[in-house]
Coordinates of N, CA and C in Angstrom, one line a residue:
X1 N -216.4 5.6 57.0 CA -216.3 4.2 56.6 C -217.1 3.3 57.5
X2 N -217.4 1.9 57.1 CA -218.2 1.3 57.8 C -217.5 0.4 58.8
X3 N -218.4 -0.4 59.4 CA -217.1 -0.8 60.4 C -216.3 -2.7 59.3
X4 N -217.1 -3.0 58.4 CA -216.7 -4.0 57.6 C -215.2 -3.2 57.6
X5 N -215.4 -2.1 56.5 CA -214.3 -1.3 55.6 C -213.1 -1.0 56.9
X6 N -213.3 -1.2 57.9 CA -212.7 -0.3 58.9 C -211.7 -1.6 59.5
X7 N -212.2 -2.9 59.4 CA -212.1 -4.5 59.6 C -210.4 -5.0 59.3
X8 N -210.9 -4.7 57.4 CA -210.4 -5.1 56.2 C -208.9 -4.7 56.7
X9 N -208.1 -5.6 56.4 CA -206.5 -5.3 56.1 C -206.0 -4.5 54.9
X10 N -205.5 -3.5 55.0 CA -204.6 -2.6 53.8 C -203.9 -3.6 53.3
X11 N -203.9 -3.3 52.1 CA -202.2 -3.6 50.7 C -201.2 -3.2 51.6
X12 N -200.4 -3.8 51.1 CA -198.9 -3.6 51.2 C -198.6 -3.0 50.3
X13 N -198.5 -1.6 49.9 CA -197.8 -1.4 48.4 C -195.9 -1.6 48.6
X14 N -195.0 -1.7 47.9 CA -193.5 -2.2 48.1 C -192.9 -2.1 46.9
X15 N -191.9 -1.6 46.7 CA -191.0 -1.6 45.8 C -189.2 -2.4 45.4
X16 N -189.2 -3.2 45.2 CA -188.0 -4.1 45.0 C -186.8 -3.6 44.1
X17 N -185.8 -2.9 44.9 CA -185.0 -2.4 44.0 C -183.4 -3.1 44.0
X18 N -182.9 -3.1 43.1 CA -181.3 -3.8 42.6 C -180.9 -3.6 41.6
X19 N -179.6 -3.9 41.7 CA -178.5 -3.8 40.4 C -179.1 -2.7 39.5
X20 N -179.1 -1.7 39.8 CA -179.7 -0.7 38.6 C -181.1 -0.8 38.3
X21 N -182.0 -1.5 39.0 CA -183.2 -1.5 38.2 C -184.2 -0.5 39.4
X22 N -185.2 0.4 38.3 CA -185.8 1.0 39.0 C -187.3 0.5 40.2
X23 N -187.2 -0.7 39.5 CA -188.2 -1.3 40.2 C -189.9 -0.9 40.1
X24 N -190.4 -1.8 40.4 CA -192.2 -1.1 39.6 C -192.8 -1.3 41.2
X25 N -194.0 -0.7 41.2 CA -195.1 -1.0 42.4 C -195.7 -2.3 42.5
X26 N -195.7 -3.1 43.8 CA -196.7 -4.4 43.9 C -197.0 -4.2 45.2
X27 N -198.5 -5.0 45.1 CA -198.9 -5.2 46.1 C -199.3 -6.6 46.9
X28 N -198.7 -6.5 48.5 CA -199.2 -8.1 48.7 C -200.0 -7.6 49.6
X29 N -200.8 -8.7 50.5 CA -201.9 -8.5 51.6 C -200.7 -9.2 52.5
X30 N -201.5 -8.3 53.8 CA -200.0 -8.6 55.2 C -200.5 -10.0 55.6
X31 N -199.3 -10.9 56.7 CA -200.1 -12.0 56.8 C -200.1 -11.6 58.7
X32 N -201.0 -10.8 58.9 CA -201.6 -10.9 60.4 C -201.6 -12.1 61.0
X33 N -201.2 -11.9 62.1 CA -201.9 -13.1 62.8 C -201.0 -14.3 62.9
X34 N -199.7 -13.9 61.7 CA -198.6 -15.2 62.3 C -197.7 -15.2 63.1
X35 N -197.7 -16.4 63.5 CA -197.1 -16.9 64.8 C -196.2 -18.4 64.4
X36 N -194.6 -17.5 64.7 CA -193.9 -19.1 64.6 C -194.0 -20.3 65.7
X37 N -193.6 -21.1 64.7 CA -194.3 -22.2 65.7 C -192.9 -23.7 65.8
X38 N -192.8 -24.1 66.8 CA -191.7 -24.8 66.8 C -190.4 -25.1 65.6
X39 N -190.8 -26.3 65.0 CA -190.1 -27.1 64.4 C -189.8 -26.7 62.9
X40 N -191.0 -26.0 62.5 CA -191.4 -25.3 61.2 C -190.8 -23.8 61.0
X41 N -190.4 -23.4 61.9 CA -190.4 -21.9 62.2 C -188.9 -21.7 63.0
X42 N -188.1 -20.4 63.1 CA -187.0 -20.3 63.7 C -187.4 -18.4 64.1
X43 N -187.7 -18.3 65.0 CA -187.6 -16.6 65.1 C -186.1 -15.8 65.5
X44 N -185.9 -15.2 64.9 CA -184.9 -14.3 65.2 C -185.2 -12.5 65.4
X45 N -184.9 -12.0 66.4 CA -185.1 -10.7 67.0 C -184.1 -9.7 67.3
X46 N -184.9 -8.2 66.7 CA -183.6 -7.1 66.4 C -182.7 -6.8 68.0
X47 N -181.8 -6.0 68.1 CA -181.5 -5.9 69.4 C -182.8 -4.6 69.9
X48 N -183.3 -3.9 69.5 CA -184.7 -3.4 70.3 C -185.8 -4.1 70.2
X49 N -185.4 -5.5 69.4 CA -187.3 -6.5 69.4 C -187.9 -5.8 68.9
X50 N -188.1 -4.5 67.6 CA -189.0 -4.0 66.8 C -189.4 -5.3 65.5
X51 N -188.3 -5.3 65.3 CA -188.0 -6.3 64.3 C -188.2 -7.3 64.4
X52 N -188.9 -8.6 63.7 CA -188.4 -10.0 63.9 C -188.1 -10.9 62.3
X53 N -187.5 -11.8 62.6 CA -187.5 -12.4 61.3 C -187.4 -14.0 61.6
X54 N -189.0 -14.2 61.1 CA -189.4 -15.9 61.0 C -188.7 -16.6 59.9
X55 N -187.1 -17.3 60.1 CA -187.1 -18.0 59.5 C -187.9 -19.4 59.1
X56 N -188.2 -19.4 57.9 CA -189.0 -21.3 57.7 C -188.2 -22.0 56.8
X57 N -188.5 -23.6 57.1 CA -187.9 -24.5 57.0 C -187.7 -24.5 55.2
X58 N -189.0 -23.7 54.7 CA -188.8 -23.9 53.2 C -187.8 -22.6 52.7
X59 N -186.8 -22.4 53.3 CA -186.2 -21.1 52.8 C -187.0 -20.2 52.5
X60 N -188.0 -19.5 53.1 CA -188.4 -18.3 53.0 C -188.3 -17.8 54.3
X61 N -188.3 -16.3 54.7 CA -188.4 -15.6 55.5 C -190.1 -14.4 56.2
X62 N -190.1 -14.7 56.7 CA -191.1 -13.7 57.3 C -190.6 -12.8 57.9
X63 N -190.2 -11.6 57.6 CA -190.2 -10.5 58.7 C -191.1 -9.4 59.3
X64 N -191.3 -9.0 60.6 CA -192.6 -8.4 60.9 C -192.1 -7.7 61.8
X65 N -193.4 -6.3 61.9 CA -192.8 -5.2 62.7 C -194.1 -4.8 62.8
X66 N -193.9 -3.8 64.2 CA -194.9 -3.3 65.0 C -195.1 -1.3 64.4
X67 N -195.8 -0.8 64.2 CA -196.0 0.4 63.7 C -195.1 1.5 65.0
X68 N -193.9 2.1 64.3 CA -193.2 2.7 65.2 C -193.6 4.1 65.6
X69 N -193.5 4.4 66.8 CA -193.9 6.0 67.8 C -192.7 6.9 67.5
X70 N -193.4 8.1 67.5 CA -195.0 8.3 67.1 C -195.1 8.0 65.6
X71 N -196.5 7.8 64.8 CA -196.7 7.3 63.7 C -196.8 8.5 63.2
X72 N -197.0 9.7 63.8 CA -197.8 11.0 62.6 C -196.5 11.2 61.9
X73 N -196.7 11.1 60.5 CA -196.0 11.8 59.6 C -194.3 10.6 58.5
X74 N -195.5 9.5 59.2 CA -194.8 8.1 58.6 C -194.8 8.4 57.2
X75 N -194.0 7.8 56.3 CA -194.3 8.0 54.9 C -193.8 6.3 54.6
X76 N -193.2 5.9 55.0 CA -192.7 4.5 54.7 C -191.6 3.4 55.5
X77 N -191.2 3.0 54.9 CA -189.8 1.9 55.5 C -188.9 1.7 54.4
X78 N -187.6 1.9 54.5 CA -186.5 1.2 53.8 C -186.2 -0.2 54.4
X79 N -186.3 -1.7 53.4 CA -185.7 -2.4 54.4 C -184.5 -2.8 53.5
X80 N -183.1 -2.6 53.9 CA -182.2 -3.3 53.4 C -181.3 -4.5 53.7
X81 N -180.6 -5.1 52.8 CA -180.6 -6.5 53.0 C -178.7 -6.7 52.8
X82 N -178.3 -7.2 53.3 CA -177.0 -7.5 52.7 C -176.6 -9.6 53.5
X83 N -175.7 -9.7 52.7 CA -175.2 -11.4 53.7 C -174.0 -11.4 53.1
X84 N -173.3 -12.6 54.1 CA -171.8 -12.6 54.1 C -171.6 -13.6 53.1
X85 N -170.7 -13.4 52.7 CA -169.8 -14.1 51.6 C -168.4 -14.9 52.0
X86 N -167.4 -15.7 51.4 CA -166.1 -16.3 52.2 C -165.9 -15.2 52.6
X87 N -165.3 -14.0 52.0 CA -164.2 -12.8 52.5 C -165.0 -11.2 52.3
X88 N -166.2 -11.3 51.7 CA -167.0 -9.9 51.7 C -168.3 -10.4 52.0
X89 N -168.9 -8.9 51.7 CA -170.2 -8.9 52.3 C -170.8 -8.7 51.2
X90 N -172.3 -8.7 50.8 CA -172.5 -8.4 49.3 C -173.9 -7.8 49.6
X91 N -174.6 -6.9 49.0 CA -176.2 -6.2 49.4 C -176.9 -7.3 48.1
X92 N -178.0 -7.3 49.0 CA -179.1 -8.0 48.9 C -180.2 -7.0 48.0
X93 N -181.2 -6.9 47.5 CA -181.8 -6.0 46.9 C -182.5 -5.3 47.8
X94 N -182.9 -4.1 47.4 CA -183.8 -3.3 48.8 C -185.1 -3.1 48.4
X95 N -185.8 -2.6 49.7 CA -186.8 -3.1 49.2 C -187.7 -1.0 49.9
X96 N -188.9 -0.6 49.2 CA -189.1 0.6 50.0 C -190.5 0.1 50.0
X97 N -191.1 0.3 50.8 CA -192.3 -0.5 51.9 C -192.9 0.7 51.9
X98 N -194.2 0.8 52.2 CA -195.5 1.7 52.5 C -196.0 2.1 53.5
X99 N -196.4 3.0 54.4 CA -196.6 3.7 55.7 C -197.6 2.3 56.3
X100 N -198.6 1.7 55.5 CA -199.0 0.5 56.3 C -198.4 -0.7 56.3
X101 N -197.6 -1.0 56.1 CA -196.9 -2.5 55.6 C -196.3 -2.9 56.9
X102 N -196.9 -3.9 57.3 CA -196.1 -4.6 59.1 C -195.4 -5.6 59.0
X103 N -195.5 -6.0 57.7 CA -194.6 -7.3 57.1 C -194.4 -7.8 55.6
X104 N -192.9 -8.2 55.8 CA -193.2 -8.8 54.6 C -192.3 -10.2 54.0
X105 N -192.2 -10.7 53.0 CA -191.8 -11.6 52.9 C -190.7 -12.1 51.9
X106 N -189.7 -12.5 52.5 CA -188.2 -12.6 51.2 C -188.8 -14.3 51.0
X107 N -189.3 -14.6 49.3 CA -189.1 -15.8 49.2 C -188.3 -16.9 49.4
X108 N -187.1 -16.5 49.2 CA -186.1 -17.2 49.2 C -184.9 -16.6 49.8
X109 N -184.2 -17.8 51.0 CA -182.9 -17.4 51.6 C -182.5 -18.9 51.4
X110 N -181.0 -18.6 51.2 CA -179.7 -19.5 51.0 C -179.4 -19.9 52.2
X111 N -179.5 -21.1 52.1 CA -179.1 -22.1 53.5 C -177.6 -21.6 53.8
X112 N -177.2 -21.7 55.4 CA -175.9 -21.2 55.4 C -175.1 -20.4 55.5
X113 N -176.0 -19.2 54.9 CA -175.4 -18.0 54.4 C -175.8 -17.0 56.1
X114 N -175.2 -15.5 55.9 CA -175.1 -15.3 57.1 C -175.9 -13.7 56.5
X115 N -177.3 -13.4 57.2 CA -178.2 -12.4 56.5 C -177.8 -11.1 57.6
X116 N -178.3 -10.4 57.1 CA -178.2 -8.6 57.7 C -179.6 -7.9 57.6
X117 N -180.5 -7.7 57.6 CA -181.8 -7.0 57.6 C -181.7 -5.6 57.9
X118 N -182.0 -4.7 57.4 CA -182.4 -3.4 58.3 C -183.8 -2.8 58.0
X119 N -184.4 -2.1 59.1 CA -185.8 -1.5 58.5 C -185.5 -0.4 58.9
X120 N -185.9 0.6 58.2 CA -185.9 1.9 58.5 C -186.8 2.9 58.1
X121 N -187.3 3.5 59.3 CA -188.6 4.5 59.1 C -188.5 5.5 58.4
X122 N -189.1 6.1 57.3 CA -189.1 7.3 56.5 C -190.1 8.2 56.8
X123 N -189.8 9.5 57.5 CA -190.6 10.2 58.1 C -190.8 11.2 57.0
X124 N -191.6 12.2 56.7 CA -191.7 13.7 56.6 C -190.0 14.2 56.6
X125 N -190.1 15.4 55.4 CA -188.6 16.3 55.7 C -188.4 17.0 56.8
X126 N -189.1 17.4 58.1 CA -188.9 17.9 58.9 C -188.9 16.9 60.1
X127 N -188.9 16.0 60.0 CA -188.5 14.6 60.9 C -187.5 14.0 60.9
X128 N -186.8 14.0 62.0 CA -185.4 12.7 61.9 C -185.9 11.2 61.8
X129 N -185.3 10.8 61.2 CA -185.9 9.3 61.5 C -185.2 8.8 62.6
X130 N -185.8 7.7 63.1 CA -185.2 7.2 64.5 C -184.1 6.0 63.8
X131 N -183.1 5.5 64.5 CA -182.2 4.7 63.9 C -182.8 3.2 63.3
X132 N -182.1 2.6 62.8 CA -183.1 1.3 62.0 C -183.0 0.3 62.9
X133 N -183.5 -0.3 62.9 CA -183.6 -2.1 63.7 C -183.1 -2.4 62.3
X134 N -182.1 -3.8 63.1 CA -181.5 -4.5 62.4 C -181.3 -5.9 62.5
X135 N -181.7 -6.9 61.9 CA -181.8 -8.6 62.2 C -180.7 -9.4 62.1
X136 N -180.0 -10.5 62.3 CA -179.1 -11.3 61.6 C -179.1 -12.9 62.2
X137 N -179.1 -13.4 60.7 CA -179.9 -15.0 61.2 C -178.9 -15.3 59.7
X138 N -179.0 -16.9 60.4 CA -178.8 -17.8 58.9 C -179.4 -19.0 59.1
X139 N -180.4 -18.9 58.2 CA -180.9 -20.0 57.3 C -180.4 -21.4 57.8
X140 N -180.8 -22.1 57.7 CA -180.2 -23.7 58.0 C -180.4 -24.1 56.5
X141 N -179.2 -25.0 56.4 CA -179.1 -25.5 55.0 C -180.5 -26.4 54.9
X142 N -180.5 -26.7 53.3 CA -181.4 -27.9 53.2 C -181.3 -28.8 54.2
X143 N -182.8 -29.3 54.2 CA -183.0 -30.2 55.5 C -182.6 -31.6 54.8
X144 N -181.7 -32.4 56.3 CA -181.5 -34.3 55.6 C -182.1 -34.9 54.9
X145 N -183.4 -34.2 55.0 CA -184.5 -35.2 55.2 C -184.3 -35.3 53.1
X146 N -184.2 -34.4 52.5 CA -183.7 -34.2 51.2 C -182.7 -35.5 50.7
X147 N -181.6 -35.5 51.2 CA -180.5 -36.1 51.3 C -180.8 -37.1 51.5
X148 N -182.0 -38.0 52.1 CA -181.7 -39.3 52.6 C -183.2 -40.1 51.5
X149 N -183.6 -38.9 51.1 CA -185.0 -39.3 49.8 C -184.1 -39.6 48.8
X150 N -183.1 -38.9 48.6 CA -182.1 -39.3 47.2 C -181.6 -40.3 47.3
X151 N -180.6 -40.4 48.8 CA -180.2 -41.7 48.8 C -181.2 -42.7 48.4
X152 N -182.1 -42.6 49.6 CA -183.5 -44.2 49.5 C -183.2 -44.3 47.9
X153 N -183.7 -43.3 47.3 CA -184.3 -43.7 45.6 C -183.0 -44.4 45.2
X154 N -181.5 -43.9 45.1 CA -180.3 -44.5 44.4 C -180.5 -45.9 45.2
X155 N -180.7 -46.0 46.8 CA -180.3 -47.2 47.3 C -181.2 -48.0 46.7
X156 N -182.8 -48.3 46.4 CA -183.4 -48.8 46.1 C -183.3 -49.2 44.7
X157 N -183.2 -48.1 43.9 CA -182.6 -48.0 42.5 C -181.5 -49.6 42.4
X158 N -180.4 -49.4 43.3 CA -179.5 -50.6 43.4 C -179.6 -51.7 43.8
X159 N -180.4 -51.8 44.9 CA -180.8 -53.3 45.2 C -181.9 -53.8 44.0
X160 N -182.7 -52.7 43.4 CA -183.5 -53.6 42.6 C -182.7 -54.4 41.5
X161 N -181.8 -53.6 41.1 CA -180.8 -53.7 39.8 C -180.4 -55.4 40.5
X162 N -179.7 -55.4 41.9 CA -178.9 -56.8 41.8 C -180.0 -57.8 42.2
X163 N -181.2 -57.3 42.1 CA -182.0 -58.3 42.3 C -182.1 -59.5 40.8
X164 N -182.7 -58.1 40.0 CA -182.5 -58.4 38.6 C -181.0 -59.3 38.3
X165 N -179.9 -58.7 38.5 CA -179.3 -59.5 38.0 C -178.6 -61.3 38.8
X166 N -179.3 -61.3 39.9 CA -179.2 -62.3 40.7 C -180.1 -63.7 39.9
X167 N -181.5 -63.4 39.2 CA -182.4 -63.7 38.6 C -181.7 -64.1 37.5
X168 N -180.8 -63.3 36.8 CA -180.4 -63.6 35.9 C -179.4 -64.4 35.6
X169 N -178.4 -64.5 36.9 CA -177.4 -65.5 36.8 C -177.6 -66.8 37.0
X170 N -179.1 -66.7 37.8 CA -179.8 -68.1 38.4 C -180.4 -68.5 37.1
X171 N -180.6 -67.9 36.2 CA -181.3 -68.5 35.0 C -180.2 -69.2 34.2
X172 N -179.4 -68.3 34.1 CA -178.5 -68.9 33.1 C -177.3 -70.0 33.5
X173 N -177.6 -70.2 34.8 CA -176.7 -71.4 35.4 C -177.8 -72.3 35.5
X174 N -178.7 -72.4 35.6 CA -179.5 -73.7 35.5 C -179.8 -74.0 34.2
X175 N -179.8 -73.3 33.3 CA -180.0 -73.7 32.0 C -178.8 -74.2 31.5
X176 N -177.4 -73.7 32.0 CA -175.9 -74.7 31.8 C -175.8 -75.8 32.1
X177 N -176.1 -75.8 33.4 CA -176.1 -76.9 34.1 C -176.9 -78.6 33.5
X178 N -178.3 -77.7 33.2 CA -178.7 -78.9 32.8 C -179.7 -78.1 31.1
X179 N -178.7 -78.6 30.1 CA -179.3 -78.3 29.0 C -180.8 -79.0 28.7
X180 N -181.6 -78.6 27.4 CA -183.1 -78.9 27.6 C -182.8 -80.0 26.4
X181 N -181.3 -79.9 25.5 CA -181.7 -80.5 24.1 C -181.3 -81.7 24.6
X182 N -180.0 -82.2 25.2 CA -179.1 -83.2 25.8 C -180.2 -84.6 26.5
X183 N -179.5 -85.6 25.3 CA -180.3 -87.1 25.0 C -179.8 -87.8 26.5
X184 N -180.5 -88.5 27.2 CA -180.1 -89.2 28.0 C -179.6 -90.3 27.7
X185 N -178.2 -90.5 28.4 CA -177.2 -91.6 28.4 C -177.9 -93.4 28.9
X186 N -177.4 -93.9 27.8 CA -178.1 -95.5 28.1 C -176.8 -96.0 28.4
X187 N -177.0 -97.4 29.6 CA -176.2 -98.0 29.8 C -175.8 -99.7 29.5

């Protein structure tokens, strides 16, 4: 291969499986090269730090991992998912990942909620797999900043209304007060 070809980032091939469904093949491109970054970003790390998971502010998740030793005879990753509920736990859908895949991405996580992550290496039949890294983070609910755009619009919404109707009481008291048809008094 050439050194372009040799450059290029692999697919991610992944499989998304739940509730009974077999789930089909997709592929995404990895996103190299990210780095959380303050305000935007919240990192959370397995107890061996194989694992990480970039919470972001828009309810999605990044999780990323480093290719685990030794690699000969990788076949894939299991990552499974579960979060807490009031009184149980409930599984999240799973996902089976590709011998190159170093990351990938849960669109959507529920503010609040309390997550579980696992990755787990899929070796060859004559390989033990090594035990999984495992993550757990929650989400921060919707940000204020939401909550106080709604308010502004209702608060605004209201003061325009008694503007209006301030206008209107001023109208209709000065037109009482002094009617337009009413003959002036001689003395």
């Amino acid at each position: 291969p050439s050194a372009e070809e040799e450059e290029e980032e692999p697919w991610c091939p992944y499989k998304v499986r739940g509730e009974g469904r077999e789930g089909r093949l997709c592929f995404r491109s990895p996103a190299r090269g990210f780095q959380c970054s303050g305000r935007s970003c919240r990192s959370h790390r397995s107890a061996g730090g194989a694992l990480v998971a970039n919470v972001l502010l828009n309810g999605s998740v990044l999780l990323q991992w480093g290719a685990p030793r030794p690699s000969a005879g990788l076949r894939g990753f299991a990552l499974n998912c579960s979060w807490d509920g009031t009184y149980t736990r409930f599984p999240c859908e799973s996902v089976e990942l590709g011998a190159a895949c170093r990351d990938f991405l849960l669109p959507e996580a529920h503010g609040g909620v309390r997550y579980r992550l696992c990755l787990q290496p899929r070796y060859g039949p004559r390989r033990p797999a090594p035990p999984a890294q495992c993550v757990e983070f929650r989400p921060q609910p919707p940000a204020m900043r939401d909550i106080v755009v709604a308010m502004t619009a209702v608060g605004g919404s209201i003061c325009l209304m008694l503007v209006f109707i301030c206008l209107l009481v001023a109208y209709i008291t000065e037109n009482l007060m002094s009617p337009a048809g009413a003959a002036p008094r001689r003395a």
